[in-house]
Coordinates of N, CA, C and O and ligand atoms in Angstrom, one line a residue:
M19 N 0.8 -1.2 0.0 CA 0.0 0.0 0.0 C 0.9 1.2 0.0 O 1.8 1.3 0.7
T20 N 0.5 2.2 -0.9 CA 1.3 3.4 -1.0 C 0.6 4.5 -0.3 O -0.6 4.7 -0.5
T21 N 1.3 5.3 0.5 CA 0.8 6.4 1.2 C 1.4 7.7 0.5 O 2.6 7.8 0.4
R22 N 0.5 8.5 0.0 CA 0.9 9.7 -0.6 C 0.6 11.0 0.2 O -0.4 11.0 0.9
E23 N 1.4 12.0 -0.1 CA 1.1 13.3 0.5 C -0.2 13.8 -0.1 O -0.4 13.7 -1.3
P24 N -1.1 14.4 0.7 CA -2.3 15.0 0.1 C -1.9 16.1 -0.8 O -0.9 16.9 -0.5
E25 N -2.6 16.3 -1.9 CA -2.2 17.4 -2.8 C -2.5 18.7 -2.3 O -1.8 19.7 -2.6
W26 N -3.5 18.8 -1.4 CA -3.9 20.1 -0.8 C -3.7 20.0 0.7 O -4.3 19.1 1.3
T27 N -2.9 20.9 1.2 CA -2.7 20.9 2.7 C -3.8 21.7 3.3 O -4.6 22.4 2.6
E28 N -3.9 21.6 4.6 CA -4.9 22.4 5.3 C -4.6 23.9 5.0 O -5.6 24.7 4.9
Q29 N -3.4 24.3 5.0 CA -3.0 25.7 4.7 C -3.5 26.1 3.3 O -4.1 27.2 3.1
D30 N -3.3 25.2 2.3 CA -3.8 25.5 0.9 C -5.3 25.7 1.0 O -5.8 26.7 0.4
R31 N -6.0 24.8 1.6 CA -7.5 24.9 1.7 C -7.9 26.2 2.3 O -8.8 26.9 1.9
A32 N -7.2 26.6 3.4 CA -7.6 27.8 4.2 C -7.4 29.0 3.3 O -8.2 30.0 3.3
E33 N -6.3 29.0 2.5 CA -5.9 30.2 1.7 C -6.9 30.3 0.5 O -7.3 31.4 0.1
V34 N -7.3 29.2 -0.1 CA -8.3 29.2 -1.2 C -9.6 29.7 -0.7 O -10.3 30.5 -1.3
L35 N -10.0 29.2 0.5 CA -11.3 29.6 1.1 C -11.2 31.1 1.4 O -12.2 31.9 1.1
A36 N -10.1 31.6 1.9 CA -10.0 33.1 2.2 C -10.1 33.9 0.9 O -10.7 34.9 0.9
L37 N -9.4 33.4 -0.1 CA -9.5 34.1 -1.4 C -10.9 34.1 -2.0 O -11.3 35.2 -2.5
A38 N -11.6 33.0 -1.9 CA -13.0 33.0 -2.3 C -13.9 33.9 -1.6 O -14.7 34.6 -2.1
L39 N -13.7 34.0 -0.3 CA -14.5 34.9 0.6 C -14.1 36.3 0.2 O -15.0 37.2 0.2
Y40 N -12.9 36.6 0.0 CA -12.4 38.0 -0.4 C -13.1 38.4 -1.7 O -13.7 39.4 -1.9
R41 N -13.0 37.5 -2.7 CA -13.5 37.8 -4.0 C -15.0 37.9 -4.0 O -15.6 38.7 -4.7
R42 N -15.7 37.2 -3.1 CA -17.1 37.3 -3.0 C -17.6 38.7 -2.5 O -18.7 39.1 -2.8
E43 N -16.7 39.4 -1.8 CA -17.0 40.7 -1.3 C -16.8 41.8 -2.3 O -17.2 42.9 -2.1
L44 N -16.2 41.5 -3.4 CA -15.9 42.5 -4.4 C -17.1 42.9 -5.3 O -17.9 42.0 -5.6
C45 N -17.1 44.1 -5.7 CA -18.1 44.6 -6.6 C -18.0 43.8 -8.0 O -16.9 43.6 -8.5
P46 N -19.1 43.3 -8.5 CA -19.1 42.5 -9.7 C -18.7 43.3 -11.0 O -18.5 42.7 -12.0
C47 N -18.7 44.7 -10.9 CA -18.4 45.4 -12.1 C -16.9 45.4 -12.5 O -16.6 45.7 -13.6
G48 N -16.0 44.9 -11.6 CA -14.6 44.8 -12.0 C -13.8 46.0 -11.5 O -12.6 46.0 -11.8
C49 N -14.4 46.9 -10.7 CA -13.6 48.1 -10.2 C -12.6 47.7 -9.2 O -11.7 48.5 -8.9
G50 N -12.8 46.5 -8.5 CA -11.8 46.1 -7.5 C -12.1 46.5 -6.1 O -11.3 46.2 -5.2
H51 N -13.2 47.2 -5.9 CA -13.5 47.7 -4.6 C -14.6 46.8 -4.0 O -15.2 46.0 -4.7
R52 N -14.8 46.9 -2.7 CA -15.8 46.0 -2.0 C -17.2 46.5 -2.4 O -17.5 47.7 -2.4
Y53 N -18.0 45.5 -2.6 CA -19.4 45.8 -3.0 C -20.1 46.6 -2.0 O -20.8 47.5 -2.3
A54 N -19.8 46.3 -0.7 CA -20.5 47.1 0.4 C -20.1 48.6 0.3 O -20.9 49.4 0.6
D55 N -18.9 48.9 -0.1 CA -18.5 50.3 -0.3 C -19.1 50.9 -1.5 O -19.5 52.0 -1.5
T56 N -19.0 50.2 -2.7 CA -19.4 50.8 -3.9 C -20.9 51.0 -4.0 O -21.4 51.8 -4.8
T57 N -21.7 50.3 -3.2 CA -23.1 50.4 -3.2 C -23.7 51.1 -1.9 O -24.8 51.1 -1.7
S58 N -22.8 51.6 -1.2 CA -23.2 52.3 0.1 C -23.9 53.6 -0.2 O -23.7 54.2 -1.3
P59 N -24.6 54.1 0.7 CA -25.3 55.4 0.5 C -24.2 56.5 0.3 O -23.2 56.5 1.0
E60 N -24.5 57.4 -0.6 CA -23.6 58.4 -1.0 C -23.3 59.3 0.2 O -22.1 59.8 0.4
A61 N -24.2 59.5 1.1 CA -24.1 60.4 2.2 C -23.2 59.9 3.3 O -22.5 60.6 4.0
T62 N -23.2 58.5 3.5 CA -22.5 58.0 4.6 C -21.3 57.1 4.2 O -20.4 56.7 5.0
G63 N -21.3 56.7 2.9 CA -20.2 55.8 2.5 C -19.0 56.5 2.1 O -18.9 57.7 2.1
P64 N -17.9 55.7 1.6 CA -16.7 56.4 1.2 C -16.9 57.1 -0.1 O -17.8 56.8 -0.8
R65 N -16.0 58.0 -0.4 CA -16.0 58.7 -1.7 C -15.0 58.1 -2.6 O -14.1 57.4 -2.1
F66 N -15.2 58.2 -3.9 CA -14.3 57.6 -4.9 C -13.9 58.7 -5.8 O -14.6 59.6 -6.1
A67 N -12.7 58.5 -6.3 CA -12.1 59.4 -7.3 C -11.5 58.6 -8.4 O -10.7 57.7 -8.1
A68 N -11.7 58.9 -9.6 CA -11.1 58.1 -10.7 C -9.9 58.8 -11.3 O -9.9 60.0 -11.3
E69 N -8.9 58.1 -11.7 CA -7.8 58.7 -12.4 C -7.3 57.7 -13.4 O -7.7 56.5 -13.4
R70 N -6.6 58.2 -14.3 CA -6.2 57.4 -15.5 C -4.7 57.2 -15.5 O -3.9 58.2 -15.3
V71 N -4.3 56.0 -15.7 CA -2.9 55.7 -15.9 C -2.8 54.8 -17.1 O -3.8 54.2 -17.5
V72 N -1.6 54.7 -17.7 CA -1.5 53.8 -18.9 C -0.7 52.6 -18.5 O 0.4 52.7 -17.9
C73 N -1.2 51.4 -18.8 CA -0.4 50.2 -18.6 C 0.5 50.1 -19.8 O 0.0 49.8 -20.9
R74 N 1.8 50.3 -19.6 CA 2.7 50.3 -20.7 C 2.9 49.0 -21.3 O 3.2 48.9 -22.5
A75 N 2.7 47.9 -20.6 CA 2.8 46.6 -21.1 C 1.7 46.3 -22.1 O 1.9 45.8 -23.2
R76 N 0.5 46.8 -21.7 CA -0.7 46.6 -22.6 C -0.5 47.5 -23.8 O -0.9 47.1 -24.9
L77 N 0.0 48.7 -23.6 CA 0.3 49.6 -24.7 C 1.2 48.9 -25.8 O 1.0 49.0 -27.0
A78 N 2.3 48.3 -25.3 CA 3.2 47.7 -26.2 C 2.6 46.5 -26.9 O 2.8 46.3 -28.1
L79 N 1.7 45.8 -26.2 CA 0.9 44.7 -26.9 C 0.0 45.3 -28.0 O 0.0 44.8 -29.1
M80 N -0.7 46.3 -27.6 CA -1.7 46.9 -28.6 C -0.9 47.4 -29.8 O -1.4 47.2 -31.0
E81 N 0.2 48.1 -29.6 CA 1.0 48.6 -30.7 C 1.5 47.5 -31.6 O 1.5 47.6 -32.8
A82 N 2.0 46.4 -31.0 CA 2.6 45.3 -31.7 C 1.4 44.6 -32.5 O 1.6 44.2 -33.7
Q83 N 0.3 44.5 -31.9 CA -0.9 43.9 -32.6 C -1.3 44.7 -33.8 O -1.6 44.2 -34.9
Q84 N -1.3 46.1 -33.6 CA -1.7 46.9 -34.7 C -0.7 46.8 -35.9 O -1.1 46.8 -37.0
A85 N 0.6 46.8 -35.5 CA 1.6 46.7 -36.6 C 1.6 45.4 -37.3 O 2.1 45.3 -38.4
A86 N 1.0 44.4 -36.7 CA 1.0 43.0 -37.3 C -0.3 42.7 -37.9 O -0.6 41.5 -38.1
E87 N -1.2 43.7 -38.1 CA -2.5 43.4 -38.6 C -2.5 42.5 -39.9 O -1.6 42.7 -40.7
T88 N -3.4 41.6 -39.9 CA -3.5 40.7 -41.1 C -4.9 40.6 -41.5 O -5.8 40.6 -40.6
S89 N -5.2 40.4 -42.8 CA -6.6 40.2 -43.2 C -6.9 38.7 -43.1 O -8.1 38.3 -43.4
D90 N -6.0 37.8 -42.8 CA -6.3 36.4 -42.7 C -6.8 36.1 -41.3 O -6.0 36.1 -40.4
P91 N -8.1 35.8 -41.2 CA -8.6 35.5 -39.8 C -8.0 34.3 -39.1 O -7.9 34.2 -37.9
A92 N -7.5 33.3 -39.9 CA -6.9 32.1 -39.3 C -5.6 32.5 -38.7 O -5.3 32.1 -37.5
I93 N -4.8 33.3 -39.3 CA -3.6 33.8 -38.8 C -3.8 34.6 -37.6 O -3.2 34.5 -36.5
A94 N -4.7 35.6 -37.7 CA -5.0 36.5 -36.6 C -5.5 35.8 -35.4 O -5.1 36.1 -34.3
G95 N -6.4 34.8 -35.6 CA -7.0 34.1 -34.5 C -6.1 33.1 -33.8 O -6.4 32.6 -32.7
S96 N -5.0 32.7 -34.5 CA -4.2 31.7 -33.9 C -2.9 32.2 -33.3 O -2.1 31.5 -32.7
R97 N -2.7 33.5 -33.4 CA -1.5 34.1 -32.8 C -1.6 34.1 -31.3 O -2.7 34.4 -30.7
L98 N -0.5 33.8 -30.7 CA -0.4 33.9 -29.2 C 0.5 35.0 -28.9 O 1.6 35.1 -29.4
W99 N 0.1 36.0 -28.1 CA 0.8 37.2 -27.8 C 1.3 37.1 -26.4 O 0.7 36.6 -25.5
L100 N 2.5 37.6 -26.2 CA 3.0 37.8 -24.8 C 3.8 39.0 -24.7 O 4.3 39.5 -25.7
V101 N 3.9 39.6 -23.6 CA 4.6 40.8 -23.3 C 5.7 40.5 -22.3 O 5.4 40.0 -21.2
R102 N 7.0 40.8 -22.7 CA 8.1 40.5 -21.8 C 8.6 41.9 -21.4 O 8.6 42.8 -22.2
M103 N 9.1 42.0 -20.2 CA 9.8 43.2 -19.7 C 11.3 43.0 -20.2 O 11.9 42.0 -19.9
V104 N 11.7 44.0 -21.0 CA 13.0 43.8 -21.7 C 14.1 44.7 -21.1 O 15.2 44.8 -21.7
G105 N 13.8 45.4 -20.1 CA 14.8 46.3 -19.5 C 14.2 47.5 -18.8 O 13.0 47.7 -18.9
R106 N 15.0 48.2 -18.0 CA 14.5 49.3 -17.3 C 15.1 50.6 -17.8 O 16.2 50.6 -18.3
Ligands
LIG23 ZN1 -17.6 48.3 -9.0

């Protein structure tokens, strides 16, 4: 009889459960804030301010995809893109 280590430790299970509980509290719109905060009354809840930043990795990806445009949907649909950090 072979005894194997369990694939999931108690710690793993506890961390996955904690992550699930955390994610369940988040607003479903994708803003990254807690649902209780984003849907709280305006008079008593926290205030929010939006600002814009550019993800330069995403920008590099978009520029590379634009430069590599093709009219062949098979080629376009089968490309796998990745963005590497190539220096500071
Ligand atoms: Zn939201």
